[in-house]
Amino acid sequence: MVNLTIDGKKYQAEEGQNVLEVALENGIEIPHLCYHENLSPYGGCRLCLVEVTRNGRAFLTTSCTYPCLDGIIVKTDTPEVLRARRLVLELLMPLAPEAPQLQALARQMEIEEPRFKTDEEADDCIRCGLCVRACTELVGAQAITFSGRGYRKTVEPPFGEEALDCIGCGTCVFLCPTGCIQMVDKSAERTIARWQRTLPLKACSSCGRYYIPFAQIEFARQKSREAPAEDWFDLCPDCR
Amino acid sequence: MSRLNSVGELEKLRAEILEKRDSGRPCITTCLGTGCHAYASQDVYNALAEEISSRGLTGKVDLRGTGCHGFCEQGPIVVIFPGEICYCRVQPEDAADIVALTVLENKVIDRLLYEDPVSGQKYERESEIPFYKNQDRLILGQNRLIDPQNIEDYFALGGYKALAKALAEMTPEDVLEEVKKANLRGRGGGGFPAGVKWETTRQAPEKEKYVIVNADEGDPGAYMDRSLLEGNPHLVLEGLILGAYAIGAAKGFVYVRQEYPLAVKNLTLAVQQAEEHGLLGDDILGSGFDFSVSIKRGAGAFVSGESSALVSAIEGQVGEPRPKHINTAISGLWGKPTNLNNVETWANVPYIIERGAGWFNSTGNEQNKGTKIFSLVGKVNNTGLVEVPMGTPLRKIIDDIGGGIPGDKRFKAVQTGGPSGGCIPEQYLDTPVDFDRLKELGSMMGSGGMIIMDEDNCMVDVAKYFMHFLKDESCGKCTSCREGTKRMYEILDAITRGEGREGDLELLEEIAWVTENASLCALGSTAANPVLSTLRYFRDEYEAHIKEKRCPAKVCKALIRFTIDPEKCDGCGRCKRNCPEGAITGELKSPMTIDSSLCSRCGICREVCHLDAVTAE
Ligand SMILES: Cc1cc2nc3c(=O)[nH]c(=O)nc-3n(C[C@H](O)[C@H](O)[C@H](O)COP(=O)(O)O)c2cc1C
Ligand code: FES
């Protein structure tokens, strides 16, 4: 266990926990977009900035990547911290101006008029990398990666072509904070346009609803050590 | 070659090499470094070889291809010893004269001598040329004497003496202590004390440790590390082996950028030769110390030179910076303690060990010891690699070594530190150049880039140029750096196009602040320097662009207009013929005029005018 101070109050944390985790557990609000408790921290969006003082030196850093170290003093709401977060959000807004999650944050931070014009090529992706990490760390399919650098950095399937390893599970769709990954089920097919992937769906033998891509069933069978019973996927979760 | 099993055997070999070498025997050296190579110095070398053999002088006259001398603009450079006669811009056709006159008759060939562009004076000996004379070439000096592919040349100049001394007489702690006492600061940009870093790695609990040479050198225009690796690879290797001994590492990596094929070649050869001689591998010089080196080639992104990105790249991952709240020195490559230093940092180590920290400390100023190599380019008469004691005033580098500003132009600023450095104006020219002072001025040492600018450089345009580079080279992970550099570029671009608005400068300052303070790695935290330093010293120039829609340096095309002075124009028609837009009209032998609505401000008319009749306003 390590002892640290957040906003003047003492807390105990486990070795290896990051500052954001401990703050959230204790009801201290820190905005964050690229962090998810089930994924490795990335530290890309920079919204979770806090001021840390360690060995007498104070600096801004991202709470999602900063480890709880014994004796550090964390401040989550200094004027500098708030100013930095505000500017970061202002820089992010034009990438996904319509995204409700960003708009809510903007209201919280009292950003009224965005000072940067929306990019023509804005595609609602804020490069938080949740989809990449989810696909790699949670699903294990590794169907998409970051490519390019600087403002040209994007998330893509390999070579920018159809994501051949995508099993259509939709985890990325679910986690994306801006809704920029769309998944459409149309009768027996599921399409994730962003990954240029269309997959056939299996129907539930009871209610007839098309509910899961065959590719996902195949993937699940290969991945899990104790294969589910042969007929497990015949029924959708609702009918099971 | 058989393995050297002891320090004694190394010294015996050295004595034999020196015995074979007769210092009175003529030796022609030709620079085969990348700069001279581009001017076909290999052809010169071949012509000299041909000349020597056809005259039956083989064995009587030596010929040596060396590394870069640093004065590349004068290449191909040929120096003839023992007289040290230096010839510049030598062509293959000159080979016959060089052998017949200079080598055989001791005569100097006037047409090949270096001529000072300012004074017109000619110089015979290389070391008398002002460009070299005012330098202190501790690290670069051996380049011109060594065939980098021949380890014997390095031995002949005392190579691996420091290693022999360390292994025979010093404990690893002694070596570490010496480097700490020497106050050697990292030459890769940050100026962090190397000894302190070494000690951290040495004391880290994990037994398996690594050492790395950072030879990624991604700054456009910088080539000091390249010249060292190409021209004197054993010096860097010897430094690395000494560091490994002090730190307790058994494995080292050199991370070289792919774009440096000659450096990779010469380094690979040097590693092989060192292995064959028992200077790398198991039981080095019979001391019981084991150390091996692998060479890794980098893909060449600017950001992969950042230490944590470079560690990722060696591990085979994307070369992207990662958080390092726990120091690389403690948890680096594959989570093991890792010490990473720049090429030039490593190259200092053999001298420190051989000659002692006290000797090293006799050069430089209080906090900055030894020398630093700069790449001097831009509006100066002499450009090239310049090595001076730390703390040398900027003015001395620009005027005495660089020979001042060409023409009768006025100096305006010197940009130091690579793309994320800053611009320093005239009033600070007497500032001693060192890590701390440059930082105080809002610039930095970086890898040692030094670009001289004169009155014809627009500082907004300069800031835009560097921001363009940085926005492309940001890895794109952090919002503040990725979007910040992009937005700063957009604003700068608008200002240079005459679309600057009230409030732009304040907005620039805000973005600069967040880019600097909210980003993960040093690329982001320094990326605002080009903007902040030009705003600090040349704010009036920004304001002229925004408020008066005027570019004082007459660079920004949208803000200038070309006209022809009818008094000066003799109607020769050159401008009219060369104008790509057909914007110039007028009868031959009478003054020409430019139609501003057609003119694209390319400036060709001004360049071709023989009477200086075209002016920008
Ligand atoms: C964007 C960026 C690029 C860098 N590129 C280089 C490089 O090409 N070579 C280098 O030696 N250091 C480079 N550095 C500095 C390294 O991170 C590191 O500080 C240095 O190699 C440490 O060696 P030193 O202590 O001997 O200077 C770079 C840093 C940043 C932020
Ligand atoms: S949540 Fe920490 S940087 Fe995005």
PDB file of C-alpha atoms in Angstrom, chain A residues 42-46 49 54 60-62 65-67 69 80-81 83-85 87-88 90-92 94-95 115-119 126-127 148-153, chain B residues 300-303 320 323 325-326 468 471-480 482-484 486-487 490-491 501 507 509-511 513-515 517-521:
ATOM      1  CA  TYR A  42      -2.736   5.027 -23.166  1.00  0.00           C
ATOM      2  CA  GLY A  43      -2.406   8.658 -22.116  1.00  0.00           C
ATOM      3  CA  GLY A  44      -3.341  10.129 -25.470  1.00  0.00           C
ATOM      4  CA  CYS A  45      -6.324  12.410 -25.005  1.00  0.00           C
ATOM      5  CA  ARG A  46      -4.605  14.426 -22.226  1.00  0.00           C
ATOM      6  CA  LEU A  49      -4.269  16.086 -16.610  1.00  0.00           C
ATOM      7  CA  ARG A  54       6.986  14.523  -6.353  1.00  0.00           C
ATOM      8  CA  LEU A  60       1.350  18.485 -15.090  1.00  0.00           C
ATOM      9  CA  THR A  61       0.860  14.882 -16.059  1.00  0.00           C
ATOM     10  CA  THR A  62      -1.891  12.508 -17.096  1.00  0.00           C
ATOM     11  CA  THR A  65      -0.750   6.866 -16.705  1.00  0.00           C
ATOM     12  CA  TYR A  66       0.777   8.201 -13.513  1.00  0.00           C
ATOM     13  CA  PRO A  67       1.371   5.516 -10.893  1.00  0.00           C
ATOM     14  CA  LEU A  69       3.776   6.551  -5.603  1.00  0.00           C
ATOM     15  CA  GLU A  80      -3.387  25.611 -14.565  1.00  0.00           C
ATOM     16  CA  VAL A  81      -4.881  22.135 -14.666  1.00  0.00           C
ATOM     17  CA  ARG A  83      -6.826  25.789 -18.214  1.00  0.00           C
ATOM     18  CA  ALA A  84      -4.852  22.966 -19.807  1.00  0.00           C
ATOM     19  CA  ARG A  85      -7.850  20.616 -19.900  1.00  0.00           C
ATOM     20  CA  LEU A  87      -7.523  23.962 -24.174  1.00  0.00           C
ATOM     21  CA  VAL A  88      -7.118  20.253 -24.819  1.00  0.00           C
ATOM     22  CA  GLU A  90     -10.997  22.923 -27.442  1.00  0.00           C
ATOM     23  CA  LEU A  91      -8.396  21.249 -29.630  1.00  0.00           C
ATOM     24  CA  LEU A  92     -10.378  18.016 -29.666  1.00  0.00           C
ATOM     25  CA  PRO A  94     -13.280  20.202 -34.115  1.00  0.00           C
ATOM     26  CA  LEU A  95     -12.451  16.530 -34.687  1.00  0.00           C
ATOM     27  CA  ARG A 115     -12.086  28.839 -31.538  1.00  0.00           C
ATOM     28  CA  PHE A 116     -10.894  26.361 -34.131  1.00  0.00           C
ATOM     29  CA  LYS A 117     -12.718  25.624 -37.296  1.00  0.00           C
ATOM     30  CA  THR A 118     -13.830  22.113 -37.993  1.00  0.00           C
ATOM     31  CA  ASP A 119     -11.497  20.253 -40.282  1.00  0.00           C
ATOM     32  CA  ILE A 126     -10.447  11.694 -31.760  1.00  0.00           C
ATOM     33  CA  ARG A 127      -7.588   9.158 -31.853  1.00  0.00           C
ATOM     34  CA  GLY A 148       0.482   7.285 -39.809  1.00  0.00           C
ATOM     35  CA  ARG A 149       1.677  10.000 -37.485  1.00  0.00           C
ATOM     36  CA  GLY A 150       0.961  13.562 -36.509  1.00  0.00           C
ATOM     37  CA  TYR A 151      -2.407  14.945 -37.553  1.00  0.00           C
ATOM     38  CA  ARG A 152      -2.564  12.225 -40.192  1.00  0.00           C
ATOM     39  CA  LYS A 153      -2.656   9.493 -37.585  1.00  0.00           C
TER      40      LYS A 153
ATOM     41  CA  GLY B 300      13.901   7.176 -39.606  1.00  0.00           C
ATOM     42  CA  ALA B 301      11.003   9.054 -38.027  1.00  0.00           C
ATOM     43  CA  PHE B 302      12.192  12.112 -36.116  1.00  0.00           C
ATOM     44  CA  VAL B 303      10.356  11.091 -32.968  1.00  0.00           C
ATOM     45  CA  GLU B 320       6.402   5.987 -30.162  1.00  0.00           C
ATOM     46  CA  PRO B 323       5.335   7.369 -20.237  1.00  0.00           C
ATOM     47  CA  HIS B 325       7.629   7.835 -14.692  1.00  0.00           C
ATOM     48  CA  ILE B 326      10.068   5.101 -14.007  1.00  0.00           C
ATOM     49  CA  HIS B 468       5.398  22.424 -40.656  1.00  0.00           C
ATOM     50  CA  LYS B 471       3.248  18.881 -37.178  1.00  0.00           C
ATOM     51  CA  ASP B 472       4.273  16.186 -39.628  1.00  0.00           C
ATOM     52  CA  GLU B 473       6.699  14.566 -37.203  1.00  0.00           C
ATOM     53  CA  SER B 474       4.627  14.572 -34.033  1.00  0.00           C
ATOM     54  CA  CYS B 475       3.800  10.933 -33.392  1.00  0.00           C
ATOM     55  CA  GLY B 476       0.163  11.971 -33.040  1.00  0.00           C
ATOM     56  CA  LYS B 477      -0.550  10.350 -29.717  1.00  0.00           C
ATOM     57  CA  CYS B 478      -1.143  13.399 -27.512  1.00  0.00           C
ATOM     58  CA  THR B 479      -3.969  15.754 -28.421  1.00  0.00           C
ATOM     59  CA  SER B 480      -1.946  18.744 -27.242  1.00  0.00           C
ATOM     60  CA  ARG B 482      -0.857  16.606 -32.528  1.00  0.00           C
ATOM     61  CA  GLU B 483      -3.593  19.243 -32.666  1.00  0.00           C
ATOM     62  CA  GLY B 484      -1.460  21.970 -31.101  1.00  0.00           C
ATOM     63  CA  LYS B 486      -1.377  21.600 -36.467  1.00  0.00           C
ATOM     64  CA  ARG B 487      -3.268  24.648 -35.196  1.00  0.00           C
ATOM     65  CA  GLU B 490      -2.540  26.947 -39.524  1.00  0.00           C
ATOM     66  CA  ILE B 491      -2.367  30.298 -37.780  1.00  0.00           C
ATOM     67  CA  ARG B 501      -6.357  38.544 -37.472  1.00  0.00           C
ATOM     68  CA  LEU B 507      -4.182  32.428 -29.419  1.00  0.00           C
ATOM     69  CA  GLU B 509       0.595  31.800 -27.164  1.00  0.00           C
ATOM     70  CA  GLU B 510      -2.219  29.826 -25.591  1.00  0.00           C
ATOM     71  CA  ILE B 511      -1.772  26.853 -27.902  1.00  0.00           C
ATOM     72  CA  TRP B 513       1.464  26.895 -23.662  1.00  0.00           C
ATOM     73  CA  VAL B 514      -0.734  23.820 -23.762  1.00  0.00           C
ATOM     74  CA  THR B 515       1.477  22.046 -26.293  1.00  0.00           C
ATOM     75  CA  ASN B 517       2.815  21.708 -20.797  1.00  0.00           C
ATOM     76  CA  ALA B 518       0.306  19.001 -21.591  1.00  0.00           C
ATOM     77  CA  SER B 519       2.272  16.693 -23.881  1.00  0.00           C
ATOM     78  CA  LEU B 520       4.014  13.482 -22.983  1.00  0.00           C
ATOM     79  CA  CYS B 521       7.465  13.703 -24.524  1.00  0.00           C
TER      80      CYS B 521
END
